[in-house]
Amino acid sequence: MKVLVAVKRVVDYNVKIRVKADGSGIDTGNVKFSMNPFDEIAVEEAVRLKEAGKASEIVAVSMGPAIAHETIRTALAMGADRGILVTSDEELQPLAVAKLLKAIVEREAPKLVILGKQAIDDDANQTGQMLAALLGWPQGTFASKVVLHSDTAEVTREVDGGLEMVALTLPAVVTTDLRLNEPRYASLPNIMKAKKKPIDTLTPAELGVDVTPRLVTLKVEEPPKRKSGIKVGSVAELVDRLKNEAKVI
Amino acid sequence: MSSYAAPLTEIRFALAQLGGMMEIAALPGLEEATPDLVDAVLDEAARLAAEVLAPLSQVGDRQGCRLADGAVWTPDGWSAAYRRFAEGGWNGLPFDPAYGGQGLPWLLAAAVQEIWHGANAAFALCPLLNQGAIDAITHHGSAEQKAIYLPPLIAGRWTGTMNLTEPQAGSDVGAVRTRAASEPDGSYRITGQKMFITYAEHDMAENIVHLVLARTPGAPSGVKGVSLFIVPKFIPRPDGSLGNRNDVRVVSLEHKMGIKGSPTGSVAFGDAGGAVGWLVGQENKGLAHMFTMMNNARLGVGLQGVAVAERAYQQARDYARQRIQSRALGSRDPEPVAIIRHPDVRRMLMTMRAATEAARGLAYFTAGLLDLARRHPELSVRDARQALVDLLIPVVKGWCTEQASVVASLGIQVHGGMGYIEETGAAQHLRDVRIAEIYEGTTGIQANDLIGRKLMRDGGQCALHFIGEMGEAAAHLGGGPLARMRANLEVALDKLQSATRWMLLRQDGDPNQWAAGAVPYLRLWGTVVGGWVMARSALAAEAALRGGDSGQRHLAAKLITARFYCEHILPQAPGLAAAAMAGAEAVMALPDEDF
């Protein structure tokens, strides 16, 4: 069974994000990038499926500037077999990514696509769902457990009220939550082997996808600084202030 | 508790600009070490170090190791961390792919080793010793010994130790008494007692391979009668599986000032009749063979100094940023400020930073020479680089570790009273790194090696040639903004040259004359080569800034740090030269009983 994994290059989770002075976006100069942590979990899950003999090949896909091949290399060092990079210097919004992934799925015909539930840069939490809808495939999002059979998958989902179990008919889309697994450290021999694994490069045009952004970013700004609190004298005063000053109740 | 983030920007800069990574990756057999691979290796090492090894450093310091019934337990979590480390293949980085290594440059190994030591110095000693054992067997072992021992040692399933020291044989290795009697089957029976053996016994690996210095019957006295033996804890069968438990046991663990997570023990060989061992290399050549391992280990210990200095700096910097105390000097604002604003705290932080960068540059430069000495296609280049490695190894070992103690001590000072309190963790760095000036040969031994062997054996040819090379770099500093750096470096080089000629003139006279000033002379070398390293950094940073490099802040900081080094540390050179050349009179005059 072929498994396709989507990996995104994002600003490393340790980096303190700075907004550009002109409000046009965030400052990415000299900032460390790494693989979206949810996508690491997706790669790890695919590698475990392969180690368990349930997956035969893992294809890691990334999209964005040419430098995103580094993120694919990371996936290859973790155990993916080959990579596909769709290069684009244009901003790729979730719908465009989903359409590009759909085109790749149609070429590669995997039985399972695993994605992170969201990327830690824009936290959109849309691509997996959009991809499933575009493909007309079943989806198991926010997975904390995946049990794969030959034609079905049982996915345990983390939902607001607790856990939900769904049974999906393959092919299907799964998006990962934090508790699905703990990603491995790439071993030195595998980092070296990753160098020799192939990465194909494609463009949106070659895949016949129009990636023109549908949304316009008006402005990016820092979240407002938290104001210091005050002490109130009584419950009555608290209720009064919440009602008349803060106007939240 | 302090955290550790490998200084990857610094490390990459030092690899490229000071270690010569480009040139080394072009050497035959090292073509794999492309920039993207080097980046990926450093990134993953940094992650493993920060997330797995660093959190165990303070645990190790608090718990120490435990000995019961001949078995040693390392601190909580160490065994599992070691398994991850070994399974990650990190032990094999610079070794021969024919035995399971990855065949990457020693220069890259040096950088990765710094990362392990920065995260957890007591832990990283285990792979350090292992590396030395692998190197010794690679160079002097028989084909059969290589086939049996190298694969599991390189994989990290087994670990290696180095057994020289005995109660009466410390710096005087020739005084070892451990005996080796030959058996008809070609093996030897080893009996004797060793002490201060790092990772002599532990619960992290399947087998422990001791490399032991001992004497065969009738061997000449002193260093000329010492041979090297392999004595495994479990005797491997011909197929490599583990056989009988050998007659070698840890009888006690040392109570140490630092590196408490590293089990250091006294080892008894042959209490029950004789430990089975095998000769490595030639009989009576043990010390020379062990020196293969020593050179490697001495570079490693120098790197340990760099690493702990870096960690002490990171912790002091973070503390200085958040500790609020006193208004800024000369300010009318009554609000107290973070102590990083105060000139003397900044002086300490700059000293720590500059000394660490200079030491790193020296250590990486030397590691790069090691690759050139082993792999350069031309014999004359290989020989010249090897001579320079031999000259600089005692400087790396002696000077980088002394700098590390200075830096770690300043780290405590930046913390003020809190630095003296164990909970902050600042003191641990000093306690951990203090041993680095002692083991693998004290600073005094390094200094004697530098002068008595390395300098004098070729009449100072290699040393004076290298001083000339450094002078050329100084000239490149020109008359512009780096002119002051140039002036100080030229004075320092001149002093180094004078002191070197002074030493050479005393080659045939009373050795006490040069030995009395040997350590100041070694410090002079370190200080001046450090200045040369910082000058090269400044030149590289300036060129990159001119070329519009994106790392503006890092490069600008390089220039400032280099300037600080040249103005505040390098001026020590004339004083050190004076002490180096002062001769033995004042040192030797006082009668022993009047001390």
Short mmCIF file of C-alpha atoms in Angstrom, two decimals, chain B residues 151-475:
data_model
loop_
_atom_site.label_atom_id
_atom_site.label_comp_id
_atom_site.label_asym_id
_atom_site.label_seq_id
_atom_site.Cartn_x
_atom_site.Cartn_y
_atom_site.Cartn_z
CA PRO B 151 31.70 -3.19 14.31
CA PRO B 152 30.11 -3.30 17.80
CA LEU B 153 32.27 -0.42 19.08
CA ILE B 154 31.42 1.72 16.05
CA ALA B 155 27.75 0.84 16.41
CA GLY B 156 28.00 1.80 20.08
CA ARG B 157 26.68 -1.58 21.26
CA TRP B 158 29.99 -2.00 23.05
CA THR B 159 31.99 0.84 24.58
CA GLY B 160 35.73 1.32 24.99
CA THR B 161 37.87 2.46 27.91
CA MET B 162 41.44 3.55 28.34
CA ASN B 163 43.38 1.94 31.24
CA LEU B 164 46.66 3.68 31.97
CA THR B 165 46.60 5.08 35.46
CA GLU B 166 47.68 3.09 38.52
CA PRO B 167 48.21 4.45 42.01
CA GLN B 168 51.94 4.90 41.43
CA ALA B 169 51.65 5.59 37.70
CA GLY B 170 49.77 8.81 36.94
CA SER B 171 51.59 11.27 34.73
CA ASP B 172 54.52 8.80 34.80
CA VAL B 173 52.94 6.16 32.63
CA GLY B 174 56.17 4.20 32.47
CA ALA B 175 55.68 3.21 36.11
CA VAL B 176 52.77 0.84 35.40
CA ARG B 177 53.02 -2.52 37.17
CA THR B 178 50.07 -4.43 35.73
CA ARG B 179 51.44 -7.69 34.38
CA ALA B 180 50.65 -9.66 31.26
CA ALA B 181 51.77 -13.30 31.02
CA SER B 182 51.55 -15.03 27.68
CA GLU B 183 49.58 -18.24 27.29
CA PRO B 184 50.18 -21.03 24.79
CA ASP B 185 47.04 -20.07 22.85
CA GLY B 186 48.46 -16.63 22.06
CA SER B 187 46.40 -14.80 24.63
CA TYR B 188 47.71 -13.19 27.83
CA ARG B 189 46.66 -13.28 31.47
CA ILE B 190 46.44 -9.76 32.88
CA THR B 191 46.77 -9.02 36.59
CA GLY B 192 46.92 -5.68 38.31
CA GLN B 193 44.95 -2.69 39.43
CA LYS B 194 43.99 0.44 37.50
CA MET B 195 42.31 3.59 38.77
CA PHE B 196 40.44 6.66 37.49
CA ILE B 197 39.00 4.59 34.65
CA THR B 198 36.21 6.49 32.91
CA TYR B 199 33.11 4.41 32.13
CA ALA B 200 34.99 1.38 33.45
CA GLU B 201 31.68 -0.32 34.20
CA HIS B 202 28.11 0.75 33.45
CA ASP B 203 24.66 -0.39 32.42
CA MET B 204 24.49 1.34 29.05
CA ALA B 205 26.11 -1.17 26.68
CA GLU B 206 26.30 -4.94 26.16
CA ASN B 207 30.04 -5.17 26.52
CA ILE B 208 32.96 -3.02 27.63
CA VAL B 209 36.31 -3.22 25.91
CA HIS B 210 39.23 -2.17 28.06
CA LEU B 211 42.45 -1.10 26.39
CA VAL B 212 45.05 -1.77 29.05
CA LEU B 213 48.71 -0.91 29.44
CA ALA B 214 50.69 -3.72 31.09
CA ARG B 215 54.15 -5.28 31.19
CA THR B 216 55.18 -8.63 29.80
CA PRO B 217 57.71 -10.70 31.81
CA GLY B 218 61.23 -9.41 31.34
CA ALA B 219 60.11 -6.23 29.59
CA PRO B 220 62.52 -3.28 29.81
CA SER B 221 61.75 -0.86 32.63
CA GLY B 222 60.00 2.45 32.05
CA VAL B 223 57.96 3.46 29.01
CA LYS B 224 59.95 1.17 26.71
CA GLY B 225 58.54 -1.93 28.37
CA VAL B 226 54.85 -1.18 28.23
CA SER B 227 52.49 -3.07 25.93
CA LEU B 228 48.85 -2.52 24.98
CA PHE B 229 46.19 -5.18 25.49
CA ILE B 230 42.52 -5.63 24.72
CA VAL B 231 40.65 -6.95 27.75
CA PRO B 232 36.90 -7.30 27.14
CA LYS B 233 34.39 -7.53 29.97
CA PHE B 234 32.70 -10.42 28.18
CA ILE B 235 35.00 -12.48 25.99
CA PRO B 236 33.61 -12.47 22.44
CA ARG B 237 33.28 -15.78 20.63
CA PRO B 238 34.66 -15.96 17.09
CA ASP B 239 31.17 -15.18 15.72
CA GLY B 240 31.08 -11.98 17.80
CA SER B 241 28.51 -13.18 20.32
CA LEU B 242 29.27 -12.70 24.01
CA GLY B 243 30.97 -15.53 25.87
CA ASN B 244 32.35 -15.82 29.39
CA ARG B 245 32.59 -13.01 31.88
CA ASN B 246 36.23 -12.00 32.07
CA ASP B 247 38.15 -11.67 35.33
CA VAL B 248 37.92 -7.88 35.42
CA ARG B 249 35.90 -6.01 38.00
CA VAL B 250 35.24 -2.50 39.21
CA VAL B 251 36.02 -2.48 42.91
CA SER B 252 35.10 1.10 43.75
CA LEU B 253 33.74 4.29 42.24
CA GLU B 254 35.61 7.55 42.71
CA HIS B 255 33.84 10.41 44.52
CA LYS B 256 34.47 13.30 42.21
CA MET B 257 34.14 17.08 42.19
CA GLY B 258 32.16 17.03 38.94
CA ILE B 259 31.13 14.89 35.94
CA LYS B 260 29.32 12.83 38.55
CA GLY B 261 27.12 11.10 36.01
CA SER B 262 30.22 9.52 34.50
CA PRO B 263 31.20 6.39 36.41
CA THR B 264 34.93 6.54 37.16
CA GLY B 265 36.27 3.48 38.85
CA SER B 266 39.14 1.45 40.17
CA VAL B 267 39.43 -1.74 38.18
CA ALA B 268 40.89 -5.03 39.36
CA PHE B 269 42.27 -7.32 36.67
CA GLY B 270 42.88 -10.91 37.52
CA ASP B 271 41.65 -11.21 41.12
CA ALA B 272 40.46 -14.71 40.24
CA GLY B 273 43.51 -15.91 38.39
CA GLY B 274 43.99 -13.55 35.45
CA ALA B 275 41.92 -11.58 33.01
CA VAL B 276 42.13 -12.80 29.44
CA GLY B 277 43.66 -10.23 27.14
CA TRP B 278 45.21 -9.96 23.70
CA LEU B 279 48.20 -7.94 22.61
CA VAL B 280 47.44 -4.98 20.35
CA GLY B 281 50.18 -4.08 17.92
CA GLN B 282 53.76 -4.77 18.94
CA GLU B 283 55.07 -5.81 22.32
CA ASN B 284 56.70 -2.93 24.26
CA LYS B 285 55.18 -0.38 21.87
CA GLY B 286 52.10 0.10 24.01
CA LEU B 287 52.68 3.70 24.87
CA ALA B 288 53.17 4.73 21.26
CA HIS B 289 49.98 2.84 20.35
CA MET B 290 48.12 4.38 23.24
CA PHE B 291 49.20 7.77 21.99
CA THR B 292 47.09 7.27 18.89
CA MET B 293 44.19 7.12 21.26
CA MET B 294 45.57 9.93 23.40
CA ASN B 295 45.87 12.43 20.56
CA ASN B 296 42.27 11.74 19.67
CA ALA B 297 41.15 11.96 23.27
CA ARG B 298 43.15 15.15 23.86
CA LEU B 299 41.42 16.88 20.99
CA GLY B 300 38.15 15.58 22.41
CA VAL B 301 38.92 16.96 25.85
CA GLY B 302 39.79 20.33 24.33
CA LEU B 303 36.40 20.26 22.62
CA GLN B 304 34.80 19.39 25.92
CA GLY B 305 36.32 22.61 27.25
CA VAL B 306 34.87 24.61 24.37
CA ALA B 307 31.49 22.99 24.89
CA VAL B 308 31.20 23.58 28.62
CA ALA B 309 32.45 27.15 28.16
CA GLU B 310 29.66 27.69 25.62
CA ARG B 311 27.07 26.31 27.98
CA ALA B 312 28.33 28.44 30.88
CA TYR B 313 28.17 31.47 28.61
CA GLN B 314 24.60 30.73 27.53
CA GLN B 315 23.48 30.39 31.11
CA ALA B 316 25.27 33.54 32.31
CA ARG B 317 23.91 35.55 29.37
CA ASP B 318 20.36 34.43 30.08
CA TYR B 319 20.72 35.29 33.75
CA ALA B 320 22.26 38.69 33.02
CA ARG B 321 19.31 39.53 30.79
CA GLN B 322 16.70 38.84 33.42
CA ARG B 323 18.38 39.81 36.70
CA ILE B 324 17.39 43.40 37.55
CA GLN B 325 19.77 45.24 39.84
CA SER B 326 20.87 48.87 40.23
CA ARG B 327 20.33 51.77 37.88
CA ALA B 328 22.47 52.08 34.77
CA LEU B 329 25.81 53.77 35.40
CA GLY B 330 25.60 57.48 34.61
CA SER B 331 21.83 57.38 34.18
CA ARG B 332 19.44 59.74 35.93
CA ASP B 333 16.66 57.21 35.62
CA PRO B 334 16.20 55.68 39.10
CA GLU B 335 14.71 52.48 37.63
CA PRO B 336 17.02 49.49 38.12
CA VAL B 337 18.10 47.72 34.93
CA ALA B 338 19.03 44.21 33.87
CA ILE B 339 22.64 43.57 34.92
CA ILE B 340 23.62 42.98 31.29
CA ARG B 341 23.65 46.79 31.09
CA HIS B 342 26.49 47.15 33.60
CA PRO B 343 30.00 47.50 32.11
CA ASP B 344 31.70 44.95 34.34
CA VAL B 345 29.04 42.32 33.67
CA ARG B 346 29.41 43.01 29.98
CA ARG B 347 33.18 42.69 30.29
CA MET B 348 32.68 39.26 31.83
CA LEU B 349 30.19 38.16 29.20
CA MET B 350 32.41 39.45 26.39
CA THR B 351 35.40 37.64 27.89
CA MET B 352 33.41 34.43 28.09
CA ARG B 353 32.16 34.83 24.56
CA ALA B 354 35.48 35.79 23.02
CA ALA B 355 37.44 33.07 24.81
CA THR B 356 34.89 30.45 23.79
CA GLU B 357 34.92 31.51 20.14
CA ALA B 358 38.71 31.59 20.01
CA ALA B 359 38.95 28.16 21.64
CA ARG B 360 36.36 26.75 19.25
CA GLY B 361 38.24 28.17 16.29
CA LEU B 362 41.51 26.62 17.45
CA ALA B 363 39.91 23.22 18.10
CA TYR B 364 38.06 23.12 14.77
CA PHE B 365 41.13 24.29 12.88
CA THR B 366 43.07 21.41 14.43
CA ALA B 367 40.32 18.90 13.67
CA GLY B 368 40.38 20.05 10.06
CA LEU B 369 44.14 19.51 9.96
CA LEU B 370 43.53 15.95 11.07
CA ASP B 371 41.44 15.30 7.96
CA LEU B 372 44.08 16.88 5.74
CA ALA B 373 46.80 14.86 7.45
CA ARG B 374 44.90 11.64 6.81
CA ARG B 375 43.40 12.20 3.40
CA HIS B 376 45.24 14.78 1.37
CA PRO B 377 46.43 13.24 -1.91
CA GLU B 378 49.96 14.65 -1.57
CA LEU B 379 52.33 13.08 0.92
CA SER B 380 54.19 16.34 1.61
CA VAL B 381 50.93 18.08 2.55
CA ARG B 382 49.88 15.14 4.72
CA ASP B 383 53.21 15.21 6.57
CA ALA B 384 53.14 18.96 7.06
CA ARG B 385 49.57 18.93 8.37
CA GLN B 386 50.33 16.01 10.69
CA ALA B 387 53.29 17.92 12.12
CA LEU B 388 51.05 20.90 12.78
CA VAL B 389 48.37 18.65 14.37
CA ASP B 390 51.04 17.21 16.66
CA LEU B 391 52.20 20.71 17.59
CA LEU B 392 48.71 22.05 18.25
CA ILE B 393 47.12 19.11 20.08
CA PRO B 394 48.77 19.99 23.42
CA VAL B 395 47.73 23.61 22.88
CA VAL B 396 44.12 22.62 22.18
CA LYS B 397 44.06 20.35 25.19
CA GLY B 398 45.90 22.66 27.58
CA TRP B 399 44.63 26.07 26.56
CA CYS B 400 41.00 25.34 25.66
CA THR B 401 40.45 23.59 28.98
CA GLU B 402 42.09 26.40 30.98
CA GLN B 403 39.94 28.91 29.14
CA ALA B 404 36.91 26.77 29.94
CA SER B 405 37.65 26.95 33.66
CA VAL B 406 38.08 30.72 33.42
CA VAL B 407 34.81 31.02 31.50
CA ALA B 408 32.87 28.74 33.85
CA SER B 409 34.24 30.65 36.84
CA LEU B 410 33.16 33.94 35.26
CA GLY B 411 29.77 32.33 34.67
CA ILE B 412 29.43 31.93 38.43
CA GLN B 413 30.63 35.49 38.95
CA VAL B 414 27.94 36.88 36.61
CA HIS B 415 25.36 35.14 38.78
CA GLY B 416 26.73 36.76 41.94
CA GLY B 417 25.69 34.93 45.11
CA MET B 418 23.22 32.84 43.16
CA GLY B 419 26.10 31.36 41.21
CA TYR B 420 27.45 29.78 44.39
CA ILE B 421 24.10 28.11 45.04
CA GLU B 422 23.92 24.70 43.39
CA GLU B 423 20.29 25.05 42.33
CA THR B 424 21.13 27.60 39.65
CA GLY B 425 23.40 25.08 37.95
CA ALA B 426 26.17 27.64 37.25
CA ALA B 427 28.59 25.92 39.61
CA GLN B 428 28.12 22.54 37.94
CA HIS B 429 29.83 23.78 34.79
CA LEU B 430 32.97 24.72 36.71
CA ARG B 431 32.93 21.48 38.71
CA ASP B 432 32.38 19.46 35.53
CA VAL B 433 35.02 21.12 33.42
CA ARG B 434 37.75 21.41 36.04
CA ILE B 435 38.90 17.85 35.39
CA ALA B 436 39.53 18.66 31.74
CA GLU B 437 42.78 20.41 32.76
CA ILE B 438 43.88 17.21 34.46
CA TYR B 439 42.84 14.06 32.64
CA GLU B 440 44.46 12.91 29.40
CA GLY B 441 47.57 14.64 30.68
CA THR B 442 47.64 17.73 32.89
CA THR B 443 48.36 21.17 31.49
CA GLY B 444 51.93 20.75 32.75
CA ILE B 445 52.28 17.50 30.80
CA GLN B 446 50.84 19.16 27.69
CA ALA B 447 53.29 22.04 28.01
CA ASN B 448 56.25 19.66 28.35
CA ASP B 449 54.98 17.72 25.33
CA LEU B 450 54.66 20.98 23.37
CA ILE B 451 58.24 22.03 24.03
CA GLY B 452 60.16 18.83 24.76
CA ARG B 453 58.74 16.77 21.93
CA LYS B 454 56.78 18.82 19.42
CA LEU B 455 58.84 21.99 19.27
CA MET B 456 62.32 20.56 19.65
CA ARG B 457 62.06 17.46 17.51
CA ASP B 458 62.34 19.45 14.28
CA GLY B 459 64.33 22.35 15.66
CA GLY B 460 61.23 24.52 15.69
CA GLN B 461 60.72 24.29 11.95
CA CYS B 462 56.98 23.55 12.01
CA ALA B 463 56.29 26.07 14.78
CA LEU B 464 58.22 28.93 13.19
CA HIS B 465 56.66 28.22 9.80
CA PHE B 466 53.17 28.37 11.30
CA ILE B 467 54.00 31.61 13.14
CA GLY B 468 54.98 33.00 9.73
CA GLU B 469 51.66 31.87 8.24
CA MET B 470 49.79 33.59 11.05
CA GLY B 471 51.78 36.76 10.32
CA GLU B 472 50.48 36.74 6.75
CA ALA B 473 46.91 36.69 8.01
CA ALA B 474 47.72 39.57 10.34
CA ALA B 475 48.95 41.60 7.38
#
